[in-house]
XYZ file of C-alpha atoms in Angstrom:
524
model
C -38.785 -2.116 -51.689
C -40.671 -2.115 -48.195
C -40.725 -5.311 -46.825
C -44.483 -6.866 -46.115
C -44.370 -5.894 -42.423
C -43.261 -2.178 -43.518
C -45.442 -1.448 -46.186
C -48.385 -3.252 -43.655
C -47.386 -0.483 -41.451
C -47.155 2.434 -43.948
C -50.545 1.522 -45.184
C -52.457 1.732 -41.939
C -50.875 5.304 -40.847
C -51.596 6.566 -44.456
C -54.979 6.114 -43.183
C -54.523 9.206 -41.384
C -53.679 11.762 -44.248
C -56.853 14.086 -44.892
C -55.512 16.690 -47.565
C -54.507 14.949 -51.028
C -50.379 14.381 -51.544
C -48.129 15.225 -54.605
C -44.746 13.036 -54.604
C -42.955 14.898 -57.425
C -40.020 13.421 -58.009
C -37.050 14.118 -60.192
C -34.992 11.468 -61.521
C -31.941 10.330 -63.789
C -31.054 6.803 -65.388
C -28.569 5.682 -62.097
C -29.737 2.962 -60.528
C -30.322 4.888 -57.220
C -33.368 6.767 -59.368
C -35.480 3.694 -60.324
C -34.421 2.458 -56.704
C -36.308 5.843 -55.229
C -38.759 6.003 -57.871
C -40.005 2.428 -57.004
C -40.504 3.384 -53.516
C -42.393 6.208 -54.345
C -44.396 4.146 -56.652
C -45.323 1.576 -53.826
C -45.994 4.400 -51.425
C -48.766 6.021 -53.825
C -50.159 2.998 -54.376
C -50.849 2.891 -50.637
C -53.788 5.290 -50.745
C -56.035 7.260 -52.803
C -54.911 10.592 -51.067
C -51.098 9.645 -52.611
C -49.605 10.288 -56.224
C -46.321 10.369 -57.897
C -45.412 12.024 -60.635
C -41.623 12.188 -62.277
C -42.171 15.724 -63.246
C -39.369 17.705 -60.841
C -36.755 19.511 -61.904
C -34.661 19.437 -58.979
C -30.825 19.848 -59.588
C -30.129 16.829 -57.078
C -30.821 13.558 -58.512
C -32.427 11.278 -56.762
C -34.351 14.016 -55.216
C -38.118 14.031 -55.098
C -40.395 16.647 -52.753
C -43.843 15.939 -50.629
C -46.244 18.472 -51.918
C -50.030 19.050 -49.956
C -52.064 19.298 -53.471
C -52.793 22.864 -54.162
C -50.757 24.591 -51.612
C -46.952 25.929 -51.544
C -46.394 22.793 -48.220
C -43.671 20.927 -48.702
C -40.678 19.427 -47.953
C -37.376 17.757 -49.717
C -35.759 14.744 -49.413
C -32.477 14.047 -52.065
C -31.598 10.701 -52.020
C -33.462 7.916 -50.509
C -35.077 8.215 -47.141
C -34.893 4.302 -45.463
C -32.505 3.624 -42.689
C -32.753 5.936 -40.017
C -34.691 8.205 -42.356
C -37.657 6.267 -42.518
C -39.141 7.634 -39.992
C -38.836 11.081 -40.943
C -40.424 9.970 -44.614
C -43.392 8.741 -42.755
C -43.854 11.572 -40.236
C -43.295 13.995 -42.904
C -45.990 12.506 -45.497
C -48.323 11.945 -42.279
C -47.879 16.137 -41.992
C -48.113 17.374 -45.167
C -51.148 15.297 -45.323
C -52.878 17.023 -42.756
C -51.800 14.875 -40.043
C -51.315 17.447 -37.085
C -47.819 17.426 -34.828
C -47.990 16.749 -30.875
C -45.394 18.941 -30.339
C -46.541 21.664 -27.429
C -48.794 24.042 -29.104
C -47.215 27.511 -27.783
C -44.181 25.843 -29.715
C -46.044 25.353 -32.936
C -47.331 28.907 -32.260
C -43.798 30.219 -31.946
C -42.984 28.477 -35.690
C -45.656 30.211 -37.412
C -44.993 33.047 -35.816
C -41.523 33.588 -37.155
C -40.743 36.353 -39.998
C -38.736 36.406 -42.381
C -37.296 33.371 -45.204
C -35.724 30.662 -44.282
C -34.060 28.016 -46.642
C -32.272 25.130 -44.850
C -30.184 22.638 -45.738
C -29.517 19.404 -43.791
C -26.531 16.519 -44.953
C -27.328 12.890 -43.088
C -26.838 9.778 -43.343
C -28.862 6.641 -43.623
C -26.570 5.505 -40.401
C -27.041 8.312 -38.064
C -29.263 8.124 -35.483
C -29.082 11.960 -33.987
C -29.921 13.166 -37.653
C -34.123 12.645 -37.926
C -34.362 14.480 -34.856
C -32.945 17.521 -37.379
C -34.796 16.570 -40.164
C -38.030 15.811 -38.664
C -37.651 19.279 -36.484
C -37.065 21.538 -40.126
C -39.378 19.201 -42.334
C -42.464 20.450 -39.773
C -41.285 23.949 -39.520
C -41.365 23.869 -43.309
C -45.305 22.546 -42.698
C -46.334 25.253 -40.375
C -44.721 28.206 -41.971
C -44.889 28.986 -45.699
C -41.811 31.509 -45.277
C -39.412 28.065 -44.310
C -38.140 25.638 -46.972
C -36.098 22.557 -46.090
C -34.488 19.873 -48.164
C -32.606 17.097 -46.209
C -29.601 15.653 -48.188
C -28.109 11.683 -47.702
C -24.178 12.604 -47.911
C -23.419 9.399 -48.769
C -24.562 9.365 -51.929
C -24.037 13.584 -52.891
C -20.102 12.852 -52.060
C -18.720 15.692 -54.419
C -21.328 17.996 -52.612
C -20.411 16.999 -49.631
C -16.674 17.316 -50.309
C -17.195 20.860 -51.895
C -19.183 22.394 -48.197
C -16.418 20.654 -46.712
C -19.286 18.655 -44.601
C -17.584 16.019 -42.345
C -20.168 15.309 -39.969
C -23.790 15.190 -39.601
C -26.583 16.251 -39.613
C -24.786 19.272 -40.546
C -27.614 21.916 -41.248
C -27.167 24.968 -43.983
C -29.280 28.468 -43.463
C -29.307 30.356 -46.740
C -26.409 29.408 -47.767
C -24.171 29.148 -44.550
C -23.150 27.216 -42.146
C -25.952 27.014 -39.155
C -25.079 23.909 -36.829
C -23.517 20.770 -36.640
C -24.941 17.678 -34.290
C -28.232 17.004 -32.784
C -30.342 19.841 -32.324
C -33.888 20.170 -30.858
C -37.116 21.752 -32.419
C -37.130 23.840 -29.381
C -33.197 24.921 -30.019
C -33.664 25.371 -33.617
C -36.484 27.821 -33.119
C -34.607 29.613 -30.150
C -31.861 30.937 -32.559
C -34.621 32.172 -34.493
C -36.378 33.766 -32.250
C -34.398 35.859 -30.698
C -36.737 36.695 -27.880
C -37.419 33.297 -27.090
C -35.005 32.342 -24.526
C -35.878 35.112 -22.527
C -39.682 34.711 -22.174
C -38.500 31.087 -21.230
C -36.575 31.675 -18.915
C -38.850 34.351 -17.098
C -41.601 31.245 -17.102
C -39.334 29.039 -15.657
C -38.381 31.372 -12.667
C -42.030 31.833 -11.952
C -42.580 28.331 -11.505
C -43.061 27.455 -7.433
C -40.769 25.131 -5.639
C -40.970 21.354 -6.734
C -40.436 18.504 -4.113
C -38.483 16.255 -6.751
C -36.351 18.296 -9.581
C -34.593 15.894 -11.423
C -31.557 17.466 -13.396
C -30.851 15.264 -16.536
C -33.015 13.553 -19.074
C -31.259 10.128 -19.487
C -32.415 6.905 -18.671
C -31.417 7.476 -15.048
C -33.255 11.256 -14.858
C -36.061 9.773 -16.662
C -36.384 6.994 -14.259
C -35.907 8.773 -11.049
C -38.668 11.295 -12.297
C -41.186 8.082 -13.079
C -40.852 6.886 -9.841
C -41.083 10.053 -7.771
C -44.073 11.276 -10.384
C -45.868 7.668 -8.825
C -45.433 8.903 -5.310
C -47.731 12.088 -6.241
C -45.157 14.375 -4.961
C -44.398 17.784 -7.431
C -42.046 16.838 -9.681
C -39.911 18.577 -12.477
C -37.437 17.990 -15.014
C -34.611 19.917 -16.444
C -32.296 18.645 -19.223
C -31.050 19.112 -22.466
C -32.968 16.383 -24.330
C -34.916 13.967 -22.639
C -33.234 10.695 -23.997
C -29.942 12.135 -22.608
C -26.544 9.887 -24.424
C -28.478 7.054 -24.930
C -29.618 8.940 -28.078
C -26.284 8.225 -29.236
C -26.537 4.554 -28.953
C -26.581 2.133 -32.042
C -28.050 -1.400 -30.854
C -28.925 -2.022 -27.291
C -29.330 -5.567 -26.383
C -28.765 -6.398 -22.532
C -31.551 -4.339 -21.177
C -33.341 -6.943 -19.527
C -37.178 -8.089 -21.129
C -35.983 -5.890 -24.400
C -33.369 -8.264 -26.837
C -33.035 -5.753 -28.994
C -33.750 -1.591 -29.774
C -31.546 1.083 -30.526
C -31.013 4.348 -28.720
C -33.276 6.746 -29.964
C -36.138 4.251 -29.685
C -35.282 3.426 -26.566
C -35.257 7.245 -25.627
C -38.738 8.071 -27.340
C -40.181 5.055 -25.227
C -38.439 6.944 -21.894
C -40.198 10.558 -22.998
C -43.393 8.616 -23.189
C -43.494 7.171 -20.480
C -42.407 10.234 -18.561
C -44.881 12.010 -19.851
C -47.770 9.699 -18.828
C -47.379 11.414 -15.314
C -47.438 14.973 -13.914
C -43.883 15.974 -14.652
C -43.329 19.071 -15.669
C -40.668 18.850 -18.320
C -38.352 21.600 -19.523
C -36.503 20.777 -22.477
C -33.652 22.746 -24.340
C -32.119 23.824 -20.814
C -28.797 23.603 -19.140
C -27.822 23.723 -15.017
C -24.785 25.791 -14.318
C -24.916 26.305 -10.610
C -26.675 24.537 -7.562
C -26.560 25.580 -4.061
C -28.506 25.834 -0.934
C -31.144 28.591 -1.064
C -30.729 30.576 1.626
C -34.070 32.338 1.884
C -35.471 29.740 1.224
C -35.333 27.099 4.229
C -35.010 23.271 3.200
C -34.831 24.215 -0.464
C -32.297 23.998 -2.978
C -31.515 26.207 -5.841
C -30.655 25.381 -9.263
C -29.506 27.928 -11.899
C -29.534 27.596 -15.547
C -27.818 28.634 -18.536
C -30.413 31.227 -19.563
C -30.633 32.926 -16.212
C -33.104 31.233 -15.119
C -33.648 29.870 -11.429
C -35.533 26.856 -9.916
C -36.249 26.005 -6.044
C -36.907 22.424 -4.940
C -37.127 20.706 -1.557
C -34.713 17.803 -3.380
C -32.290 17.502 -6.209
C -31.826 14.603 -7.987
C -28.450 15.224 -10.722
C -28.352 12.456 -13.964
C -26.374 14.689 -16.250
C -24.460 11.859 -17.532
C -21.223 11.823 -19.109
C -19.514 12.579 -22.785
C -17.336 11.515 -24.805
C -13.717 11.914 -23.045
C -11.144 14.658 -26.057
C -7.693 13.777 -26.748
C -6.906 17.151 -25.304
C -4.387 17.983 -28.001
C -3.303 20.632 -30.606
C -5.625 20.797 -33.674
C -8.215 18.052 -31.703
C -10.891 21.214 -31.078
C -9.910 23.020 -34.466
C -11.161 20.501 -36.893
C -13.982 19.337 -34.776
C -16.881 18.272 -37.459
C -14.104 19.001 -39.744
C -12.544 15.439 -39.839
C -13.140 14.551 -36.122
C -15.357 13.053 -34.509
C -16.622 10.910 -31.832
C -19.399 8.982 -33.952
C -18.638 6.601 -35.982
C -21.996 5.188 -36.743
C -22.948 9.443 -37.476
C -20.276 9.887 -39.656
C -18.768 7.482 -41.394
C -20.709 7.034 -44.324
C -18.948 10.615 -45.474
C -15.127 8.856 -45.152
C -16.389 6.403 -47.939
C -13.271 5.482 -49.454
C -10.730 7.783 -47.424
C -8.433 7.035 -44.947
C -9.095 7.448 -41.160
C -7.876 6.562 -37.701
C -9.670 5.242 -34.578
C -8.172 6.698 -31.069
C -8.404 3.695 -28.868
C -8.640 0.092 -28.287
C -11.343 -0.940 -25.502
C -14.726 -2.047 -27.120
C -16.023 1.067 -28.390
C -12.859 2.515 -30.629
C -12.448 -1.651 -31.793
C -16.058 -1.526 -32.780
C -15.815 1.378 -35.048
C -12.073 0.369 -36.561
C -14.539 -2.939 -37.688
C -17.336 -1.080 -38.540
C -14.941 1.764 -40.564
C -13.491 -0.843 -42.559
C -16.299 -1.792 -44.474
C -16.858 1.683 -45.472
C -13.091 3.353 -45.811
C -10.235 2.415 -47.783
C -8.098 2.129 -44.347
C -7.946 2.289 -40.554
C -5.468 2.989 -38.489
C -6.401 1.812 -34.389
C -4.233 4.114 -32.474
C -3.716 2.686 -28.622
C -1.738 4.341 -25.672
C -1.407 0.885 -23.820
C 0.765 -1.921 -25.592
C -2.430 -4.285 -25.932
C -6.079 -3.516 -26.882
C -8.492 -3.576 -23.941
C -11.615 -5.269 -26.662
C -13.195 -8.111 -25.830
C -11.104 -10.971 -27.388
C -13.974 -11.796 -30.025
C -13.855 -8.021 -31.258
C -9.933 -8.404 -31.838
C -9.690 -11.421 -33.920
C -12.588 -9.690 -36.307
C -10.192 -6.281 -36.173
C -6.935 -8.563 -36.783
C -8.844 -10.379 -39.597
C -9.321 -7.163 -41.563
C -7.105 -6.593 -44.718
C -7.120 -2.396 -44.571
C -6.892 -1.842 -41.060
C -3.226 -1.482 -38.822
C -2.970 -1.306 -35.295
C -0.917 0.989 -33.649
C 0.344 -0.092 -29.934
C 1.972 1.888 -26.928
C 1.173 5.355 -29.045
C 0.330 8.292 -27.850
C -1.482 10.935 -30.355
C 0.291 14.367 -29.798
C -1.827 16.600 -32.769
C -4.288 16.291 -35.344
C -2.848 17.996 -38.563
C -5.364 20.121 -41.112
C -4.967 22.542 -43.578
C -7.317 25.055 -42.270
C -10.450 23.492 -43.584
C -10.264 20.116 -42.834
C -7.681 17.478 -41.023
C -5.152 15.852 -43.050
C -3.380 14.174 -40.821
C -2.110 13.323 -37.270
C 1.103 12.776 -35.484
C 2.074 10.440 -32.579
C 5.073 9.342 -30.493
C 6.005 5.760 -30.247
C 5.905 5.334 -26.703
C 8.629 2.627 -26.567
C 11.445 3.724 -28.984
C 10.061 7.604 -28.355
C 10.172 7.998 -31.993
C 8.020 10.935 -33.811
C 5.939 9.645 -36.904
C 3.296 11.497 -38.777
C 0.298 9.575 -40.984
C -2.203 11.124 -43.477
C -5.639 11.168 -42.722
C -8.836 11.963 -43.743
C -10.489 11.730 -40.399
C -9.468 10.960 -36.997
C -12.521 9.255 -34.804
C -11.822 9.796 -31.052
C -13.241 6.542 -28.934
C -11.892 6.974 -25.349
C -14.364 6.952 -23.154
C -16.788 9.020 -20.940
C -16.470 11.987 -18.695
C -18.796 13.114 -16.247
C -21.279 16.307 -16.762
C -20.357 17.157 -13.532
C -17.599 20.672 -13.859
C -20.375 23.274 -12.587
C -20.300 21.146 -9.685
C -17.345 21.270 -8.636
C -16.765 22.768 -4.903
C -21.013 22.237 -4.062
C -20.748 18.444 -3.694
C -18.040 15.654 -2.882
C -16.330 14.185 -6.424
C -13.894 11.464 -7.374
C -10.743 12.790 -8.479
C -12.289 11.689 -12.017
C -15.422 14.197 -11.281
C -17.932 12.160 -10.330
C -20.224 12.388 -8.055
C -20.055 10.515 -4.729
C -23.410 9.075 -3.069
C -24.342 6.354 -0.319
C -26.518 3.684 -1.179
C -29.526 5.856 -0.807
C -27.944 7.984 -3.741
C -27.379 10.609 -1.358
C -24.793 13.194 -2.205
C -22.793 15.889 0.292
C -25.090 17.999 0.104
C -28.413 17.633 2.164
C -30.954 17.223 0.108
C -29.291 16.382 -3.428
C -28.926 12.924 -5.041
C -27.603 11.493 -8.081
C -27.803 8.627 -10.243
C -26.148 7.618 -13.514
C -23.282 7.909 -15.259
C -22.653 11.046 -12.994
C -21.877 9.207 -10.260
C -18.685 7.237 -8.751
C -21.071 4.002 -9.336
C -19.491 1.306 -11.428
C -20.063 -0.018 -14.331
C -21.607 2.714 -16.566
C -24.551 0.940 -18.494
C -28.234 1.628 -19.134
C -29.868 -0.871 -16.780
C -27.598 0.487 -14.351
C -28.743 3.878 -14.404
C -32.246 3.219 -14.811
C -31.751 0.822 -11.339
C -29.420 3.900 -9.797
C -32.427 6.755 -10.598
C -35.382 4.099 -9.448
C -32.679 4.448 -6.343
C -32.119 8.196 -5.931
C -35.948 9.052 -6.249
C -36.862 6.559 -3.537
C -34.351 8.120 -1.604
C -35.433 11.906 -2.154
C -38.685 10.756 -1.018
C -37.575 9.400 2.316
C -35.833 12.734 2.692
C -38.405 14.292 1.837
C -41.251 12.223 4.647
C -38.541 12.833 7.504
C -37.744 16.304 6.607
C -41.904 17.042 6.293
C -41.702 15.274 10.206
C -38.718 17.494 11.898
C -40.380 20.622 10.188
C -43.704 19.549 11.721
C -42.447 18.663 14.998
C -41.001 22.389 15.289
């Protein structure tokens, strides 16, 4: 199944497995079975450590679990685990093998640590690239702590399942028996609604730490380049964000970022945490900035607050905290989200397989995913509020082309309709002949653009009536001693190379503040 270059790959990190593996598989007479059961054939064959056996009795078929010989380790995997999922196959057969994690060790400490039994659940697809981040998170829990099971699910092909737990979106993770969360989620978060204590012995670290001359607020390609270039000036440096990686981790294919023709986003991010991480930056993951002002004990420093209480002082501020997708903003739009709507269509479609859905608008992104849809759905329905798509002309002749899809002009969408559960439906207003109309639906993917992260700024620096953050050519914002860079920011043209360029920018200029601030303090 692997191609040569694959299984080349495979081979050599199998080299790394030190306690003897068990793939125990349990199978049916589908094709899907002797699809999986090939795989796991060719993966045993790989090295002496490595067997299969087809002697499961799992109720999920194709399901198959990696067993350390011996031992109660192990982890789940129903359906076939290529695609995205590769990677979490690999990491998780390098782990039960003995393999150890480079995950933070008072982390790992914190997973073995936890009491009590814990059976999760997750639903992915082959398609989604926010779901191994989930799975690979759960699948090493499961190796660290006997007391934690974990089988990861591909939705695609468990559609009744799916259907019956009402799962439109994923990963979409089950505790027990219930619901848990919905979207990407780090190890760190995952174990902090565990732990219950955790986010407050994290936050009383972070307070303690002392003032930093560069804290960069925002993990994305511009936060993670401003805090490489003001890590190489040797100055104290920090990091705050949510996920290092930042939207880009939300990124299918990325092909204009010059000297790289091709990656997708969450390679692209893991290469950004690297090479972060090859300098002194003190990184703090899993947290969120509410507030930022001037410190006024503090002279020359800024203060940054944080979700969990927790406060930070630095002699600059550099803010990256991106943007998100931009919501309809109408009835029934927040009700039944991960409940038929959604904003990935990459994530999610794989569970619409032959349903009927509707993309919410017509630039590049929402054509995209109508094309993209329409392989996978029996119909799609391109809702636009201007009278002509914005697409690039290439992307609308491939939309036009398509049999099942119908495209919707000079509409506005005024609710998304559900029974409760899940959405059935949505209604619009012709915007012309001001006509109501109603259509049934299955899902409703929203595609309108970004919005700045920018709201708990809002009265501490200058913003664009859109929210974004104004800055000078130095990245300079209002306030002295804060920049920004990114998709925060009233700089055009919101793409990767830009704010990588735009954060190489703002941590130059925090360091020039910084040299002529050292000089007037000195001079006093």
């Amino acid at each position: 199944m692997l191609d040569n270059s694959l299984a080349s790959q495979l081979k050599t990190l199998l080299e790394k497995v030190t306690q003897p593996i068990e793939l125990v598989s349990t199978l049916d007479d589908r094709p899907k079975s002797a699809e999986l059961a090939g795989l796991l054939d060719e993966i045993a064959a790989m090295s002496d450590l490595v067997t299969h056996s087809r002697t499961g009795d799992d109720p999920r078929r194709p399901s198959f679990v990696i067993r350390r010989a011996g031992t109660d380790i192990e982890v789940g995997f129903a359906g076939i685990p290529l695609g995205h999922e590769f990677s979490s196959l690999v990491l998780a057969l390098l782990q039960v093998g003995g393999h150890p994690s480079k995950e933070a060790a008072d982390l790992l400490d914190q997973v073995r640590d936890l009491e009590g039994e814990f059976t999760f659940e997750t639903y992915f697809s082959l398609s989604c690239q926010n779901c191994p981040d989930v799975v690979q998170a759960l699948n090493l829990m499961c190796v660290l702590n006997p007391n934690i099971q974990h089988v990861a699910i591909d939705g695609a092909l468990f559609q009744d399942e799916v259907d019956n737990r009402q799962v439109m979106a994923v990963p979409t993770v089950f505790l027990n028996g219930e619901p848990f969360g919905s979207g990407r989620m780090t190890l760190e978060q995952i174990v902090g609604r565990l732990d219950t204590g955790a986010a407050e012995r994290t936050a009383a670290a972070i307070s303690e730490k002392d003032p930093f001359d560069v804290l960069v607020v925002g993990g994305g390609p511009a936060g993670a380049t401003a805090a490489i270039y003001a890590a190489r000036k040797g100055i104290r440096t920090g990091v705050v964000s949510e996920r290092l990686g930042g939207q880009v981790l939300d990124t299918m294919g990325i092909e204009n970022f010059a000297s790289v023709p091709y990656t997708e986003g969450p390679k692209f991010a893991a290469e950004l945490e690297n090479h972060v991480r090859q300098y002194d930056v003190d990184i703090m993951n899993a947290q969120h900035a509410t507030k930022l002002t001037p410190a006024p004990t503090e002279q020359g420093l800024v203060e940054v607050e944080l979700a969990s209480g927790a406060r930070l002082l630095s002699r600059s501020v550099i803010i990256s905290t991106g943007a998100r997708w931009r919501s309809m903003n109408v009835p029934g739009e927040t009700e039944y989200r991960n409940k038929g709507v959604t904003y990935c269509p990459h994530c999610d479609g794989p569970l619409f397989k032959g349903k009927r859905v509707a993309v919410i608008g017509g630039g590049n992104s929402g054509v995209e995913a109508a094309i993209d849809l329409a392989g996978i759905v029996s119909h799609v329905t391109l809702v636009e509020f201007d009278v002509e798509l914005r697409a690039d002309e290439v992307l609308q002749r491939k939309l036009r082309s398509l049999p099942n899809v119908e495209i919707l002009l000079g509409t506005a969408t005024t609710e998304v309709v559900g029974d409760g559960v899940k959405v059935t439906g949505l209604t619009y207003i012709d915007r012309e002949s001001e006509t109501w109309h109603s259509i049934d639906l299955d899902g409703v993917f929203v595609q309108i653009g970004l919005l700045p992260n920018t709201e708990w700024l809002a009265g501490t620096v200058d913003l664009t009536p859109r929210g974004e953050i104004i800055v000078d050519d130095h990245g300079r914002a209002s306030l002295p001693g804060v920049f920004a860079a990114g998709d925060c920011t009233a700089t055009p043209f919101k793409q990767i190379i830009v704010a990588a360029g735009s954060g190489a920018t703002a941590a130059l200029g925090a360091f020039d503040h910084l040299i002529r601030t050292s000089l007037v303090v000195d001079a006093v």
